[in-house]
Amino acid sequence: MASAALELMGFFLGLFGLLGTMVSTVLPYWQISAHIGSNIVTAVGNMRGLWMECVYQSTGAFQCETYNSMLALPSDMQASRALMVISLVLSILAIALAVLGMQCTVCLEGLGAVKGRVAGVGGGLFLTAGFLSLIPVAWTTHEVVQTFYRPDLPSSLKFELGECLYVGLASALMSMLGGGMLCVSCSEENDGRRRNGRGYPYPLGANVRTTSQTYRNPTLQVGGIGAANRGRAVVRTISDSSHPSLHGNQGGKKPAAAGYDITGYV
């Protein structure tokens, strides 16, 4: 039950991480113009993202322009684009595998341990996707902070951290945490299955211990020879029908008195 709860929590964390990564990838709020020093005019605000650069005016006009040439972009922006797209693709694959491998679904039900391994692979993909999306977010944050504190750069060219960087950081952490939960739940499920599969409910082979007890019927002992003969017939019938492999033929001897022989495992 605990592993199923971990699987569900890890799956939803990975799903929220995918949504947050998609939002931070598409929106242009990675860098926002800083209004400091002589740049105190807030009528126009500049925003930069991975795919476009936007200008917001105080009149409410919002205008964006996409980057026309991909090869003309800086190398760090090209790498950030590639890493974010790869992270999204891996997150989608991780969700598909997690749905197939979770205990609450009926997919791959008859394959035993394969179902748990598929969920573990989905968790590993979530971990990888979160790590890949964390790299461009951390690198862009570092560049913005370093550029902001450069004394030789005019204030109009300085930018601050945008909302997409915070969303991307939270999404990367959620994806990594969800992937770790899926991997842990998969390992717990496999360990529990191996523990439950060990041993047998009863000992086998030479370790078998049997006990025999004879319950005598006093009414058959006082009934004379005919009653004794009927008692022997009852003993032979019951003893022949119950566990012949454990008793065997004990030298062909017949029981000395009438009764019932009850034998079982201890």
PDB file of C-alpha atoms in Angstrom:
ATOM      1  CA  MET A   1       0.000   0.000   0.000  1.00  0.00           C
ATOM      2  CA  ALA A   2       2.854   2.389   0.800  1.00  0.00           C
ATOM      3  CA  SER A   3       4.505   1.773  -2.565  1.00  0.00           C
ATOM      4  CA  ALA A   4       1.234   2.529  -4.371  1.00  0.00           C
ATOM      5  CA  ALA A   5       0.930   5.850  -2.518  1.00  0.00           C
ATOM      6  CA  LEU A   6       4.526   6.710  -3.409  1.00  0.00           C
ATOM      7  CA  GLU A   7       3.842   5.873  -7.043  1.00  0.00           C
ATOM      8  CA  LEU A   8       0.814   8.158  -7.193  1.00  0.00           C
ATOM      9  CA  MET A   9       2.626  11.009  -5.466  1.00  0.00           C
ATOM     10  CA  GLY A  10       5.668  10.631  -7.704  1.00  0.00           C
ATOM     11  CA  PHE A  11       3.487  10.500 -10.811  1.00  0.00           C
ATOM     12  CA  PHE A  12       1.607  13.692  -9.959  1.00  0.00           C
ATOM     13  CA  LEU A  13       4.820  15.503  -9.038  1.00  0.00           C
ATOM     14  CA  GLY A  14       6.302  14.494 -12.380  1.00  0.00           C
ATOM     15  CA  LEU A  15       3.128  15.632 -14.171  1.00  0.00           C
ATOM     16  CA  PHE A  16       3.222  19.041 -12.475  1.00  0.00           C
ATOM     17  CA  GLY A  17       6.911  19.269 -13.304  1.00  0.00           C
ATOM     18  CA  LEU A  18       6.128  18.636 -16.975  1.00  0.00           C
ATOM     19  CA  LEU A  19       3.474  21.370 -17.019  1.00  0.00           C
ATOM     20  CA  GLY A  20       5.774  23.861 -15.310  1.00  0.00           C
ATOM     21  CA  THR A  21       8.644  23.062 -17.667  1.00  0.00           C
ATOM     22  CA  MET A  22       6.370  23.552 -20.663  1.00  0.00           C
ATOM     23  CA  VAL A  23       5.186  26.935 -19.356  1.00  0.00           C
ATOM     24  CA  SER A  24       8.710  28.153 -18.638  1.00  0.00           C
ATOM     25  CA  THR A  25       9.901  27.003 -22.058  1.00  0.00           C
ATOM     26  CA  VAL A  26       7.191  28.760 -24.067  1.00  0.00           C
ATOM     27  CA  LEU A  27       6.788  32.062 -22.194  1.00  0.00           C
ATOM     28  CA  PRO A  28       9.331  34.888 -22.698  1.00  0.00           C
ATOM     29  CA  TYR A  29       9.713  35.864 -19.022  1.00  0.00           C
ATOM     30  CA  TRP A  30      13.266  34.623 -18.565  1.00  0.00           C
ATOM     31  CA  GLN A  31      14.870  38.068 -18.344  1.00  0.00           C
ATOM     32  CA  ILE A  32      13.044  41.298 -17.452  1.00  0.00           C
ATOM     33  CA  SER A  33      14.488  44.766 -17.882  1.00  0.00           C
ATOM     34  CA  ALA A  34      15.711  46.292 -14.621  1.00  0.00           C
ATOM     35  CA  HIS A  35      14.481  49.789 -13.764  1.00  0.00           C
ATOM     36  CA  ILE A  36      17.412  51.038 -11.732  1.00  0.00           C
ATOM     37  CA  GLY A  37      19.645  54.107 -11.736  1.00  0.00           C
ATOM     38  CA  SER A  38      18.930  56.345 -14.675  1.00  0.00           C
ATOM     39  CA  ASN A  39      16.586  53.753 -16.203  1.00  0.00           C
ATOM     40  CA  ILE A  40      13.547  54.744 -14.140  1.00  0.00           C
ATOM     41  CA  VAL A  41      11.139  55.041 -17.053  1.00  0.00           C
ATOM     42  CA  THR A  42       8.639  52.243 -16.531  1.00  0.00           C
ATOM     43  CA  ALA A  43       6.501  53.046 -19.535  1.00  0.00           C
ATOM     44  CA  VAL A  44       8.289  50.346 -21.554  1.00  0.00           C
ATOM     45  CA  GLY A  45       9.415  46.972 -20.311  1.00  0.00           C
ATOM     46  CA  ASN A  46      11.530  44.448 -22.191  1.00  0.00           C
ATOM     47  CA  MET A  47      11.273  40.677 -21.738  1.00  0.00           C
ATOM     48  CA  ARG A  48      13.473  37.999 -23.207  1.00  0.00           C
ATOM     49  CA  GLY A  49      12.847  34.298 -23.578  1.00  0.00           C
ATOM     50  CA  LEU A  50      14.156  31.293 -25.446  1.00  0.00           C
ATOM     51  CA  TRP A  51      11.994  31.844 -28.527  1.00  0.00           C
ATOM     52  CA  MET A  52      11.052  35.531 -28.617  1.00  0.00           C
ATOM     53  CA  GLU A  53      11.661  39.006 -27.247  1.00  0.00           C
ATOM     54  CA  CYS A  54       8.700  41.107 -26.146  1.00  0.00           C
ATOM     55  CA  VAL A  55       8.026  44.759 -25.331  1.00  0.00           C
ATOM     56  CA  TYR A  56       5.282  45.857 -22.962  1.00  0.00           C
ATOM     57  CA  GLN A  57       4.053  49.447 -22.945  1.00  0.00           C
ATOM     58  CA  SER A  58       2.143  51.210 -20.227  1.00  0.00           C
ATOM     59  CA  THR A  59      -0.729  51.798 -22.631  1.00  0.00           C
ATOM     60  CA  GLY A  60      -1.411  48.057 -22.643  1.00  0.00           C
ATOM     61  CA  ALA A  61       0.227  47.233 -25.952  1.00  0.00           C
ATOM     62  CA  PHE A  62       2.156  43.992 -25.926  1.00  0.00           C
ATOM     63  CA  GLN A  63       4.358  43.243 -28.910  1.00  0.00           C
ATOM     64  CA  CYS A  64       6.608  40.211 -29.439  1.00  0.00           C
ATOM     65  CA  GLU A  65       9.117  39.277 -32.104  1.00  0.00           C
ATOM     66  CA  THR A  66      10.488  35.785 -32.553  1.00  0.00           C
ATOM     67  CA  TYR A  67      14.125  35.138 -33.255  1.00  0.00           C
ATOM     68  CA  ASN A  68      14.352  34.811 -37.017  1.00  0.00           C
ATOM     69  CA  SER A  69      17.625  32.896 -37.224  1.00  0.00           C
ATOM     70  CA  MET A  70      18.471  30.041 -34.910  1.00  0.00           C
ATOM     71  CA  LEU A  71      22.130  29.928 -35.940  1.00  0.00           C
ATOM     72  CA  ALA A  72      22.554  33.637 -35.189  1.00  0.00           C
ATOM     73  CA  LEU A  73      21.641  33.081 -31.537  1.00  0.00           C
ATOM     74  CA  PRO A  74      24.322  32.746 -28.854  1.00  0.00           C
ATOM     75  CA  SER A  75      25.520  29.230 -28.153  1.00  0.00           C
ATOM     76  CA  ASP A  76      24.179  29.229 -24.599  1.00  0.00           C
ATOM     77  CA  MET A  77      20.655  30.047 -25.832  1.00  0.00           C
ATOM     78  CA  GLN A  78      20.821  27.302 -28.447  1.00  0.00           C
ATOM     79  CA  ALA A  79      21.902  24.808 -25.794  1.00  0.00           C
ATOM     80  CA  SER A  80      19.109  25.995 -23.489  1.00  0.00           C
ATOM     81  CA  ARG A  81      16.541  25.444 -26.211  1.00  0.00           C
ATOM     82  CA  ALA A  82      17.787  21.954 -26.932  1.00  0.00           C
ATOM     83  CA  LEU A  83      17.917  20.931 -23.263  1.00  0.00           C
ATOM     84  CA  MET A  84      14.409  22.198 -22.519  1.00  0.00           C
ATOM     85  CA  VAL A  85      12.925  20.419 -25.540  1.00  0.00           C
ATOM     86  CA  ILE A  86      14.702  17.165 -24.657  1.00  0.00           C
ATOM     87  CA  SER A  87      13.437  17.507 -21.089  1.00  0.00           C
ATOM     88  CA  LEU A  88       9.854  17.842 -22.332  1.00  0.00           C
ATOM     89  CA  VAL A  89      10.174  14.788 -24.578  1.00  0.00           C
ATOM     90  CA  LEU A  90      11.630  12.684 -21.761  1.00  0.00           C
ATOM     91  CA  SER A  91       8.892  13.823 -19.378  1.00  0.00           C
ATOM     92  CA  ILE A  92       6.197  12.744 -21.832  1.00  0.00           C
ATOM     93  CA  LEU A  93       7.830   9.320 -22.220  1.00  0.00           C
ATOM     94  CA  ALA A  94       8.157   9.059 -18.436  1.00  0.00           C
ATOM     95  CA  ILE A  95       4.436   9.733 -17.965  1.00  0.00           C
ATOM     96  CA  ALA A  96       3.532   7.057 -20.514  1.00  0.00           C
ATOM     97  CA  LEU A  97       5.782   4.451 -18.854  1.00  0.00           C
ATOM     98  CA  ALA A  98       4.630   5.399 -15.358  1.00  0.00           C
ATOM     99  CA  VAL A  99       0.981   4.921 -16.351  1.00  0.00           C
ATOM    100  CA  LEU A 100       1.815   1.459 -17.704  1.00  0.00           C
ATOM    101  CA  GLY A 101       3.812   0.406 -14.645  1.00  0.00           C
ATOM    102  CA  MET A 102       1.838   1.795 -11.707  1.00  0.00           C
ATOM    103  CA  GLN A 103      -0.098  -0.600  -9.485  1.00  0.00           C
ATOM    104  CA  CYS A 104      -3.368   1.338  -9.870  1.00  0.00           C
ATOM    105  CA  THR A 105      -3.553   0.536 -13.603  1.00  0.00           C
ATOM    106  CA  VAL A 106      -4.444  -2.737 -15.308  1.00  0.00           C
ATOM    107  CA  CYS A 107      -1.772  -2.487 -18.000  1.00  0.00           C
ATOM    108  CA  LEU A 108       0.896  -5.234 -17.952  1.00  0.00           C
ATOM    109  CA  GLU A 109      -1.031  -6.949 -15.154  1.00  0.00           C
ATOM    110  CA  GLY A 110       0.059 -10.494 -15.932  1.00  0.00           C
ATOM    111  CA  LEU A 111       3.782  -9.852 -16.375  1.00  0.00           C
ATOM    112  CA  GLY A 112       4.705  -9.815 -12.680  1.00  0.00           C
ATOM    113  CA  ALA A 113       7.931  -7.929 -11.904  1.00  0.00           C
ATOM    114  CA  VAL A 114       8.042  -6.338 -15.371  1.00  0.00           C
ATOM    115  CA  LYS A 115       5.267  -3.923 -14.343  1.00  0.00           C
ATOM    116  CA  GLY A 116       7.341  -2.561 -11.463  1.00  0.00           C
ATOM    117  CA  ARG A 117      10.430  -2.261 -13.644  1.00  0.00           C
ATOM    118  CA  VAL A 118       8.523  -0.214 -16.203  1.00  0.00           C
ATOM    119  CA  ALA A 119       7.479   2.205 -13.445  1.00  0.00           C
ATOM    120  CA  GLY A 120      11.106   2.392 -12.328  1.00  0.00           C
ATOM    121  CA  VAL A 121      12.210   3.279 -15.864  1.00  0.00           C
ATOM    122  CA  GLY A 122       9.593   6.048 -15.895  1.00  0.00           C
ATOM    123  CA  GLY A 123      11.006   7.375 -12.632  1.00  0.00           C
ATOM    124  CA  GLY A 124      14.511   7.373 -14.088  1.00  0.00           C
ATOM    125  CA  LEU A 125      13.273   9.361 -17.087  1.00  0.00           C
ATOM    126  CA  PHE A 126      11.664  11.889 -14.733  1.00  0.00           C
ATOM    127  CA  LEU A 127      14.987  12.275 -12.932  1.00  0.00           C
ATOM    128  CA  THR A 128      16.835  12.814 -16.201  1.00  0.00           C
ATOM    129  CA  ALA A 129      14.260  15.305 -17.497  1.00  0.00           C
ATOM    130  CA  GLY A 130      14.389  17.339 -14.298  1.00  0.00           C
ATOM    131  CA  PHE A 131      18.176  17.450 -14.360  1.00  0.00           C
ATOM    132  CA  LEU A 132      18.240  18.544 -18.020  1.00  0.00           C
ATOM    133  CA  SER A 133      15.746  21.355 -17.406  1.00  0.00           C
ATOM    134  CA  LEU A 134      17.675  22.484 -14.325  1.00  0.00           C
ATOM    135  CA  ILE A 135      20.851  23.140 -16.346  1.00  0.00           C
ATOM    136  CA  PRO A 136      19.573  26.024 -18.567  1.00  0.00           C
ATOM    137  CA  VAL A 137      17.608  27.560 -15.705  1.00  0.00           C
ATOM    138  CA  ALA A 138      20.650  27.602 -13.429  1.00  0.00           C
ATOM    139  CA  TRP A 139      22.950  28.822 -16.203  1.00  0.00           C
ATOM    140  CA  THR A 140      20.615  31.685 -17.200  1.00  0.00           C
ATOM    141  CA  THR A 141      20.224  32.702 -13.564  1.00  0.00           C
ATOM    142  CA  HIS A 142      23.991  32.815 -13.202  1.00  0.00           C
ATOM    143  CA  GLU A 143      24.374  34.942 -16.341  1.00  0.00           C
ATOM    144  CA  VAL A 144      21.678  37.418 -15.268  1.00  0.00           C
ATOM    145  CA  VAL A 145      23.210  37.871 -11.828  1.00  0.00           C
ATOM    146  CA  GLN A 146      26.734  38.300 -13.215  1.00  0.00           C
ATOM    147  CA  THR A 147      25.567  40.819 -15.811  1.00  0.00           C
ATOM    148  CA  PHE A 148      23.528  42.783 -13.277  1.00  0.00           C
ATOM    149  CA  TYR A 149      26.562  43.476 -11.089  1.00  0.00           C
ATOM    150  CA  ARG A 150      28.889  44.521 -13.919  1.00  0.00           C
ATOM    151  CA  PRO A 151      29.881  48.154 -13.275  1.00  0.00           C
ATOM    152  CA  ASP A 152      30.841  48.886 -16.888  1.00  0.00           C
ATOM    153  CA  LEU A 153      27.383  47.973 -18.254  1.00  0.00           C
ATOM    154  CA  PRO A 154      24.717  50.699 -18.618  1.00  0.00           C
ATOM    155  CA  SER A 155      21.598  50.327 -16.488  1.00  0.00           C
ATOM    156  CA  SER A 156      19.367  50.185 -19.556  1.00  0.00           C
ATOM    157  CA  LEU A 157      21.051  46.924 -20.625  1.00  0.00           C
ATOM    158  CA  LYS A 158      20.727  45.159 -17.295  1.00  0.00           C
ATOM    159  CA  PHE A 159      18.053  42.542 -16.674  1.00  0.00           C
ATOM    160  CA  GLU A 160      16.572  40.885 -13.642  1.00  0.00           C
ATOM    161  CA  LEU A 161      15.357  37.362 -13.024  1.00  0.00           C
ATOM    162  CA  GLY A 162      12.064  36.606 -14.718  1.00  0.00           C
ATOM    163  CA  GLU A 163       9.164  34.516 -13.484  1.00  0.00           C
ATOM    164  CA  CYS A 164       9.976  31.666 -15.862  1.00  0.00           C
ATOM    165  CA  LEU A 165      13.259  31.030 -14.069  1.00  0.00           C
ATOM    166  CA  TYR A 166      11.450  30.483 -10.765  1.00  0.00           C
ATOM    167  CA  VAL A 167       8.823  28.294 -12.424  1.00  0.00           C
ATOM    168  CA  GLY A 168      11.523  26.313 -14.241  1.00  0.00           C
ATOM    169  CA  LEU A 169      13.494  25.768 -11.042  1.00  0.00           C
ATOM    170  CA  ALA A 170      10.423  24.548  -9.132  1.00  0.00           C
ATOM    171  CA  SER A 171       9.395  22.321 -12.047  1.00  0.00           C
ATOM    172  CA  ALA A 172      12.838  20.728 -12.288  1.00  0.00           C
ATOM    173  CA  LEU A 173      12.859  19.973  -8.565  1.00  0.00           C
ATOM    174  CA  MET A 174       9.359  18.479  -8.717  1.00  0.00           C
ATOM    175  CA  SER A 175      10.303  16.276 -11.672  1.00  0.00           C
ATOM    176  CA  MET A 176      13.408  14.990  -9.901  1.00  0.00           C
ATOM    177  CA  LEU A 177      11.521  14.387  -6.649  1.00  0.00           C
ATOM    178  CA  GLY A 178       8.705  12.574  -8.459  1.00  0.00           C
ATOM    179  CA  GLY A 179      11.171  10.394 -10.348  1.00  0.00           C
ATOM    180  CA  GLY A 180      12.943   9.499  -7.125  1.00  0.00           C
ATOM    181  CA  MET A 181       9.640   8.482  -5.518  1.00  0.00           C
ATOM    182  CA  LEU A 182       8.797   6.249  -8.470  1.00  0.00           C
ATOM    183  CA  CYS A 183      12.197   4.547  -8.298  1.00  0.00           C
ATOM    184  CA  VAL A 184      11.903   4.020  -4.530  1.00  0.00           C
ATOM    185  CA  SER A 185       8.382   2.600  -4.813  1.00  0.00           C
ATOM    186  CA  CYS A 186       9.543   0.220  -7.550  1.00  0.00           C
ATOM    187  CA  SER A 187      12.418  -1.086  -5.418  1.00  0.00           C
ATOM    188  CA  GLU A 188      10.158  -1.519  -2.367  1.00  0.00           C
ATOM    189  CA  GLU A 189       7.611  -3.438  -4.417  1.00  0.00           C
ATOM    190  CA  ASN A 190      10.220  -5.821  -5.825  1.00  0.00           C
ATOM    191  CA  ASP A 191      11.808  -6.430  -2.400  1.00  0.00           C
ATOM    192  CA  GLY A 192       8.438  -7.181  -0.842  1.00  0.00           C
ATOM    193  CA  ARG A 193       7.600  -9.595  -3.633  1.00  0.00           C
ATOM    194  CA  ARG A 194      10.858 -11.479  -3.134  1.00  0.00           C
ATOM    195  CA  ARG A 195      10.321 -11.667   0.612  1.00  0.00           C
ATOM    196  CA  ASN A 196       6.809 -12.978   0.207  1.00  0.00           C
ATOM    197  CA  GLY A 197       7.966 -15.589  -2.273  1.00  0.00           C
ATOM    198  CA  ARG A 198      10.451 -17.262   0.066  1.00  0.00           C
ATOM    199  CA  GLY A 199       9.660 -20.408   2.024  1.00  0.00           C
ATOM    200  CA  TYR A 200       6.646 -22.692   2.131  1.00  0.00           C
ATOM    201  CA  PRO A 201       3.708 -22.776   4.490  1.00  0.00           C
ATOM    202  CA  TYR A 202       4.671 -26.327   5.603  1.00  0.00           C
ATOM    203  CA  PRO A 203       8.042 -28.083   5.756  1.00  0.00           C
ATOM    204  CA  LEU A 204       8.849 -30.585   3.052  1.00  0.00           C
ATOM    205  CA  GLY A 205      11.177 -33.575   2.737  1.00  0.00           C
ATOM    206  CA  ALA A 206      13.030 -35.017   5.710  1.00  0.00           C
ATOM    207  CA  ASN A 207      11.920 -32.268   8.099  1.00  0.00           C
ATOM    208  CA  VAL A 208       8.331 -33.505   8.229  1.00  0.00           C
ATOM    209  CA  ARG A 209       7.130 -34.171  11.754  1.00  0.00           C
ATOM    210  CA  THR A 210       3.988 -36.148  12.270  1.00  0.00           C
ATOM    211  CA  THR A 211       2.005 -37.055  15.338  1.00  0.00           C
ATOM    212  CA  SER A 212      -0.548 -39.764  15.695  1.00  0.00           C
ATOM    213  CA  GLN A 213      -3.193 -40.029  18.329  1.00  0.00           C
ATOM    214  CA  THR A 214      -5.745 -42.806  18.729  1.00  0.00           C
ATOM    215  CA  TYR A 215      -9.144 -41.974  20.105  1.00  0.00           C
ATOM    216  CA  ARG A 216     -10.906 -45.018  21.398  1.00  0.00           C
ATOM    217  CA  ASN A 217     -14.624 -45.426  21.355  1.00  0.00           C
ATOM    218  CA  PRO A 218     -15.707 -47.091  24.641  1.00  0.00           C
ATOM    219  CA  THR A 219     -18.913 -48.401  23.092  1.00  0.00           C
ATOM    220  CA  LEU A 220     -16.917 -50.566  20.656  1.00  0.00           C
ATOM    221  CA  GLN A 221     -14.732 -52.059  23.458  1.00  0.00           C
ATOM    222  CA  VAL A 222     -17.670 -53.574  25.418  1.00  0.00           C
ATOM    223  CA  GLY A 223     -19.612 -54.889  22.461  1.00  0.00           C
ATOM    224  CA  GLY A 224     -17.842 -58.274  22.213  1.00  0.00           C
ATOM    225  CA  ILE A 225     -16.080 -59.868  19.268  1.00  0.00           C
ATOM    226  CA  GLY A 226     -18.547 -58.559  16.695  1.00  0.00           C
ATOM    227  CA  ALA A 227     -18.082 -55.013  17.885  1.00  0.00           C
ATOM    228  CA  ALA A 228     -14.278 -55.429  17.808  1.00  0.00           C
ATOM    229  CA  ASN A 229     -14.440 -56.716  14.250  1.00  0.00           C
ATOM    230  CA  ARG A 230     -16.563 -53.766  13.216  1.00  0.00           C
ATOM    231  CA  GLY A 231     -14.091 -51.460  14.943  1.00  0.00           C
ATOM    232  CA  ARG A 232     -11.165 -52.980  13.017  1.00  0.00           C
ATOM    233  CA  ALA A 233     -13.035 -52.507   9.764  1.00  0.00           C
ATOM    234  CA  VAL A 234     -13.602 -48.852  10.609  1.00  0.00           C
ATOM    235  CA  VAL A 235      -9.901 -48.369  11.456  1.00  0.00           C
ATOM    236  CA  ARG A 236      -8.775 -49.979   8.191  1.00  0.00           C
ATOM    237  CA  THR A 237     -11.171 -47.870   6.145  1.00  0.00           C
ATOM    238  CA  ILE A 238     -10.191 -44.552   7.700  1.00  0.00           C
ATOM    239  CA  SER A 239      -6.451 -45.216   7.863  1.00  0.00           C
ATOM    240  CA  ASP A 240      -6.380 -46.324   4.215  1.00  0.00           C
ATOM    241  CA  SER A 241      -8.108 -43.149   3.043  1.00  0.00           C
ATOM    242  CA  SER A 242      -6.012 -40.643   5.055  1.00  0.00           C
ATOM    243  CA  HIS A 243      -2.356 -39.864   4.111  1.00  0.00           C
ATOM    244  CA  PRO A 244      -1.205 -43.293   2.857  1.00  0.00           C
ATOM    245  CA  SER A 245       2.187 -41.855   1.816  1.00  0.00           C
ATOM    246  CA  LEU A 246       3.051 -40.811   5.367  1.00  0.00           C
ATOM    247  CA  HIS A 247       1.924 -43.996   7.173  1.00  0.00           C
ATOM    248  CA  GLY A 248       2.717 -46.709   4.673  1.00  0.00           C
ATOM    249  CA  ASN A 249       2.205 -50.332   5.548  1.00  0.00           C
ATOM    250  CA  GLN A 250       3.685 -50.720   9.020  1.00  0.00           C
ATOM    251  CA  GLY A 251       4.670 -54.382   8.706  1.00  0.00           C
ATOM    252  CA  GLY A 252       1.129 -55.440   7.866  1.00  0.00           C
ATOM    253  CA  LYS A 253       0.088 -55.175  11.544  1.00  0.00           C
ATOM    254  CA  LYS A 254      -3.476 -54.392  12.376  1.00  0.00           C
ATOM    255  CA  PRO A 255      -4.402 -52.037  15.182  1.00  0.00           C
ATOM    256  CA  ALA A 256      -4.832 -53.703  18.511  1.00  0.00           C
ATOM    257  CA  ALA A 257      -7.981 -51.831  19.468  1.00  0.00           C
ATOM    258  CA  ALA A 258     -10.780 -50.018  17.769  1.00  0.00           C
ATOM    259  CA  GLY A 259     -10.382 -46.278  17.226  1.00  0.00           C
ATOM    260  CA  TYR A 260      -9.677 -43.468  14.812  1.00  0.00           C
ATOM    261  CA  ASP A 261      -6.152 -42.520  13.699  1.00  0.00           C
ATOM    262  CA  ILE A 262      -5.725 -38.813  13.067  1.00  0.00           C
ATOM    263  CA  THR A 263      -2.457 -37.614  11.532  1.00  0.00           C
ATOM    264  CA  GLY A 264      -1.499 -34.154  10.409  1.00  0.00           C
ATOM    265  CA  TYR A 265       1.290 -31.580  10.027  1.00  0.00           C
ATOM    266  CA  VAL A 266       2.662 -29.720  13.001  1.00  0.00           C
TER     267      VAL A 266
END
